[in-house]
Structure formats: structure tokens, C-alpha cells
């Protein structure tokens, strides 16, 4: 009888690295990456607003809690649009979540903390510098390793790949794992159970475990307790 | 604005139970059972040997550690075969793992604790009653609930279903979950990133999470921030 360690080494010696294939990221959940991927850009790609509200200079909100400030609305910046103006003291721009922070602004007040007048807005909260801004590179910096070779793809990494513009990815092919049940006492699921016989159940739980682990089960059936019958099936 | 709890109830009010389909157990991993399943039989289905060795009366091994016993081999029982003889005091039968325990025997000695002579075997270990026997119904009794409706199928339950002769099972169909990304700032993965734009990454991480949770994602694309464009896609 050989030892477990020895048997393991004998098997591993024969195991080759699997071939690589390229697939769409939508198909890549739980597959194993065959490449390191580094971010080609900063994410977010530009300073943007974390809320719907007004971009402004935080200095202009000093003491607003006890003494609300009134500031001029000079423009509106929807998401996806490049601001044309820049902000000076006493001014705000209406801004929406994800929109570019205009030059001159260093904070965004949530609309819930304001009251819109005609062309002005009343500010009820004092802001600190950088408040409610998502800064360029805050989530991910250009050059960061975002996916390591030999690791499984998770839903979050798939989202990150999309955000840096990668729709296809190299992964390792799934291993095909053969299952051979052996034993004169074994019968198939649908066969009638008679005394002394046992239904082949391990094949089905093993096949499910192989799938769960990312492999493809190949069911070879039941071999009788004879060397010939076992060898013929392998 | 409506509250989270209210929104949840509005959604759940519209959710219907999914249709049922019947599939092979090999395809059933992580699917949700649509039926309670009870075992129609005891597992193991008969008292059988847990080891390769000799079936005997445990009383005949008393004191064997200090004073080895010599017993007569009267027959051999391979797995899958019904024993023709029964055991009397002083007798053993050669038995293999999974084989039926012959009448008269109440224990099995592992072959490692014996030495085979010609038609006899030398016993070096004292056994207790029931030692190395897997008894009928030890794993599962007839009538036991083995799979509950509304629970996901695991590899172990799939093995148990096979062992009781069930190859097909009723499960709920997978829910189809639509994903609509909205926002004027969004562009598709392959599009060139320009200032103010953001790649649609949530669609891909959400689609992966839907798959992971057992659903089928249906990607509806990106809608502009206009009611018409959103409604047209739904």
C-alpha cells in the first residue's frame, strides 16, 4: 500500500495546466483568471458629485446652521456634461450625482439641506472642504492590480473590469473530471433495489461537487469488481 | 418619497410564485425544490459490513488480545451477494465492505487484526457487539424528510436522492431579472471614455450577482434620463 502523500504526488505529477480561453465577462463568474489585469485609468475618472445638490466653495457655508447663507445659482451641471463656468465666492451650480465638479468648487451640499429661491439658494448647513465629492482615483488608481492570475472572478471584479473598459478576459478552461463507480453491489438509480444491492449515489453527489468546484463531470458508469471491467472504462 | 418598507411591499405584492419544472438530479445543484421528499426506504437497506474482514460472533473474540482465538472460515460473502449460510459459535465468514451481514454474526473484525491460516483465521482483537456493522436505517429511516420544499439542492441531498431511487425532481423555474441602467453619463464597456462619462459597470456586476443567486439576468441596456426612454425599454 502506498501512502496518501505519495499517491497525491503521483497524481499531481501528471496534472498539466489547463488551456486558456477568452470569454465575455458576463460568462466569467467563478472562472479562474489566466492573466493579471492592471487598471489603465483612475476610477472615478474625474472628481464628481456623490449627491444631488449644489456645488460651491465650502468657505461660503461657514456658520450657515445658525445663520443661513443665500448664494447665486449661476448654472446647472447634469451628469455627463462638462461644466462651462467656474465658481467664485458667493456662487453655486446646481449639480447631480455623478456630474463633474466645476472649477472653483470644493464641496457639494445635498439638496435636502437647501431651499431653492428664484435664482438663488438658501444654505442651511456648514460644509467642510471635499464634502460629498468623489475624487478622481478614489476607488482605483491607474496601475493598480485589479485581478490576479489564478484567482476566481467575483461579481465585484466583473463590475470593475467593465468600468475600465474590459469586456473580454482570458481564463483557464474547466477541468473535466471522470467519475468511475466500482463495486459488484452497485446498481443504477432507476434499477429495482434487491437485497444486497446498493444504488450508485456517490456518482451523483460527486458530479455535483465537481460542478460546484468549477469542473465538468464525466460519468463513466459502474465497473464490476474485475480489473478488466475497470480498465475498459478508463 | 415612499419608505423602503412600503416600496418592498409594493414589489412583493406583484411577485408570483414561479412555475415548476422537472429536471434530472444531475442538473439540480442549487435549484430550489418544489416538493417535499420523504424516504421510501431505510438506508442502508440492510445490515452490512463497514470493513473488509471476517463476520463473527463477538463472544468468540473474548480475551483475544492476550490469547488469540482460532476460528473456522465457513464461507465468503462478496458485496452484492446474499449469504447462504449462518454463523455458529467458532465460525467466521470472509466478508467485504458493503456486503450483507450473515445470520448469527453480530460483529466484523478488520482483516488487519487477523492472520489467515489455511481454512481458519487467527483473531488478535476482542470485539464488542455491533462493531464494524452499518445497520439498516442507520443513515436514513423510511419516512424521514430528506428534502424540504423551497430549499436549495446541495451535493449531499443529490446523493441521497440517488440512493433512494429518485432521478428526477420538481424544482421552481429560475426567475428572470431585468437590469436597466439609467443615466445620461453612462456609456457601454467598449465605448471611448470621454470626460464626464462613466462606463456602465453596474449592469455587469448585477448580472453576475443575479446568476450567483440562481436567477437569469436580462440586460435591457442603458436608458437616458428621460421618462420616455426608460418606459420604452421596460
Short mmCIF file of C-alpha atoms in Angstrom, two decimals, chain A residues 1 24-30 41-43 45-46 78-82 97-100 112 154-156 158-167 184-185 189-190 193-209 211-212 217 219 225, chain B residues 1 24-30 41-43 45-46 78-82 97-100 112 154-156 158-167 184-185 189-190 193-209 211-212 217 219 225:
data_model
loop_
_atom_site.label_atom_id
_atom_site.label_comp_id
_atom_site.label_asym_id
_atom_site.label_seq_id
_atom_site.Cartn_x
_atom_site.Cartn_y
_atom_site.Cartn_z
CA UNK A 1 0.00 0.00 0.00
CA UNK A 24 -17.02 37.71 -22.29
CA UNK A 25 -17.01 39.00 -18.71
CA UNK A 26 -20.74 38.17 -18.47
CA UNK A 27 -19.77 34.48 -18.64
CA UNK A 28 -16.80 34.76 -16.32
CA UNK A 29 -18.33 34.41 -12.83
CA UNK A 30 -16.28 31.95 -10.74
CA UNK A 41 -7.04 54.58 -15.67
CA UNK A 42 -8.21 56.21 -12.46
CA UNK A 43 -11.69 55.32 -11.18
CA UNK A 45 -12.09 59.13 -13.87
CA UNK A 46 -12.86 62.70 -12.68
CA UNK A 78 -26.29 67.36 -15.36
CA UNK A 79 -24.34 64.09 -15.26
CA UNK A 80 -22.36 63.53 -18.44
CA UNK A 81 -21.92 67.23 -19.29
CA UNK A 82 -18.71 69.27 -18.97
CA UNK A 97 -24.99 62.68 -8.75
CA UNK A 98 -22.04 61.64 -10.91
CA UNK A 99 -21.66 65.03 -12.59
CA UNK A 100 -18.26 66.74 -12.94
CA UNK A 112 -32.13 68.33 1.36
CA UNK A 154 -16.34 37.56 -8.42
CA UNK A 155 -19.31 39.79 -9.24
CA UNK A 156 -17.43 42.80 -7.88
CA UNK A 158 -16.59 41.79 -13.09
CA UNK A 159 -18.06 45.24 -12.39
CA UNK A 160 -14.58 46.73 -12.07
CA UNK A 161 -13.48 45.14 -15.36
CA UNK A 162 -16.49 46.76 -17.07
CA UNK A 163 -15.64 50.12 -15.54
CA UNK A 164 -12.12 50.06 -17.01
CA UNK A 165 -13.40 49.03 -20.44
CA UNK A 166 -12.55 45.31 -20.43
CA UNK A 167 -15.33 43.17 -21.90
CA UNK A 184 -20.46 -5.63 -7.78
CA UNK A 185 -23.12 -4.46 -5.33
CA UNK A 189 -30.76 4.87 -9.75
CA UNK A 190 -33.70 3.54 -11.74
CA UNK A 193 -33.37 -2.50 -5.37
CA UNK A 194 -32.90 -6.09 -4.27
CA UNK A 195 -31.29 -7.41 -1.10
CA UNK A 196 -27.52 -6.93 -1.03
CA UNK A 197 -27.52 -4.23 -3.73
CA UNK A 198 -26.90 -0.51 -3.23
CA UNK A 199 -27.82 2.32 -5.56
CA UNK A 200 -24.93 4.23 -7.07
CA UNK A 201 -25.34 7.53 -5.22
CA UNK A 202 -21.72 8.69 -4.92
CA UNK A 203 -21.52 9.35 -8.65
CA UNK A 204 -24.30 11.93 -8.34
CA UNK A 205 -23.06 13.72 -5.24
CA UNK A 206 -19.51 13.75 -6.67
CA UNK A 207 -20.71 15.08 -10.03
CA UNK A 208 -22.49 17.90 -8.17
CA UNK A 209 -19.39 18.67 -6.12
CA UNK A 211 -19.68 21.25 -10.84
CA UNK A 212 -19.72 23.31 -7.66
CA UNK A 217 -18.05 15.84 -14.51
CA UNK A 219 -19.66 9.97 -15.71
CA UNK A 225 -15.02 -5.66 -9.23
CA UNK B 1 -40.95 59.81 -1.25
CA UNK B 24 -32.69 15.30 -13.73
CA UNK B 25 -30.94 15.42 -10.35
CA UNK B 26 -27.61 15.92 -12.17
CA UNK B 27 -28.88 19.35 -13.22
CA UNK B 28 -30.42 20.23 -9.87
CA UNK B 29 -27.49 21.67 -7.89
CA UNK B 30 -28.55 24.93 -6.17
CA UNK B 41 -36.91 3.02 2.39
CA UNK B 42 -34.26 2.56 5.04
CA UNK B 43 -30.67 3.50 4.14
CA UNK B 45 -31.22 -1.04 3.18
CA UNK B 46 -29.68 -3.99 5.11
CA UNK B 78 -18.62 -10.60 -1.53
CA UNK B 79 -20.58 -7.34 -1.75
CA UNK B 80 -23.86 -7.76 -3.62
CA UNK B 81 -24.32 -11.45 -2.77
CA UNK B 82 -26.84 -12.93 -0.32
CA UNK B 97 -17.15 -3.76 2.73
CA UNK B 98 -20.84 -3.27 1.95
CA UNK B 99 -21.67 -6.99 1.97
CA UNK B 100 -24.69 -8.36 3.86
CA UNK B 112 -5.71 -6.06 9.74
CA UNK B 154 -26.92 20.57 -2.27
CA UNK B 155 -24.48 17.92 -3.47
CA UNK B 156 -25.23 15.82 -0.40
CA UNK B 158 -28.47 14.92 -4.60
CA UNK B 159 -26.52 11.84 -3.45
CA UNK B 160 -29.31 10.90 -1.04
CA UNK B 161 -31.96 11.27 -3.77
CA UNK B 162 -29.94 8.87 -5.96
CA UNK B 163 -29.67 6.38 -3.10
CA UNK B 164 -33.45 6.22 -2.70
CA UNK B 165 -34.00 5.82 -6.43
CA UNK B 166 -35.10 9.35 -7.40
CA UNK B 167 -33.50 10.54 -10.65
CA UNK B 184 -27.07 60.35 -19.48
CA UNK B 185 -23.49 59.94 -18.30
CA UNK B 189 -17.88 48.99 -21.96
CA UNK B 190 -16.32 49.24 -25.41
CA UNK B 193 -14.26 57.17 -22.30
CA UNK B 194 -14.52 60.96 -22.51
CA UNK B 195 -14.61 63.48 -19.68
CA UNK B 196 -17.86 63.38 -17.73
CA UNK B 197 -18.84 59.91 -18.93
CA UNK B 198 -18.80 56.69 -16.88
CA UNK B 199 -18.80 53.14 -18.16
CA UNK B 200 -21.87 51.08 -17.35
CA UNK B 201 -20.33 48.68 -14.85
CA UNK B 202 -23.28 48.06 -12.50
CA UNK B 203 -25.12 46.08 -15.19
CA UNK B 204 -22.28 43.56 -15.27
CA UNK B 205 -21.77 43.15 -11.54
CA UNK B 206 -25.56 42.94 -11.04
CA UNK B 207 -25.91 40.36 -13.82
CA UNK B 208 -23.22 38.27 -12.12
CA UNK B 209 -24.94 38.59 -8.74
CA UNK B 211 -26.61 34.45 -11.75
CA UNK B 212 -24.91 33.72 -8.45
CA UNK B 217 -30.26 38.26 -15.93
CA UNK B 219 -29.96 43.10 -19.79
CA UNK B 225 -32.55 60.37 -18.16
#
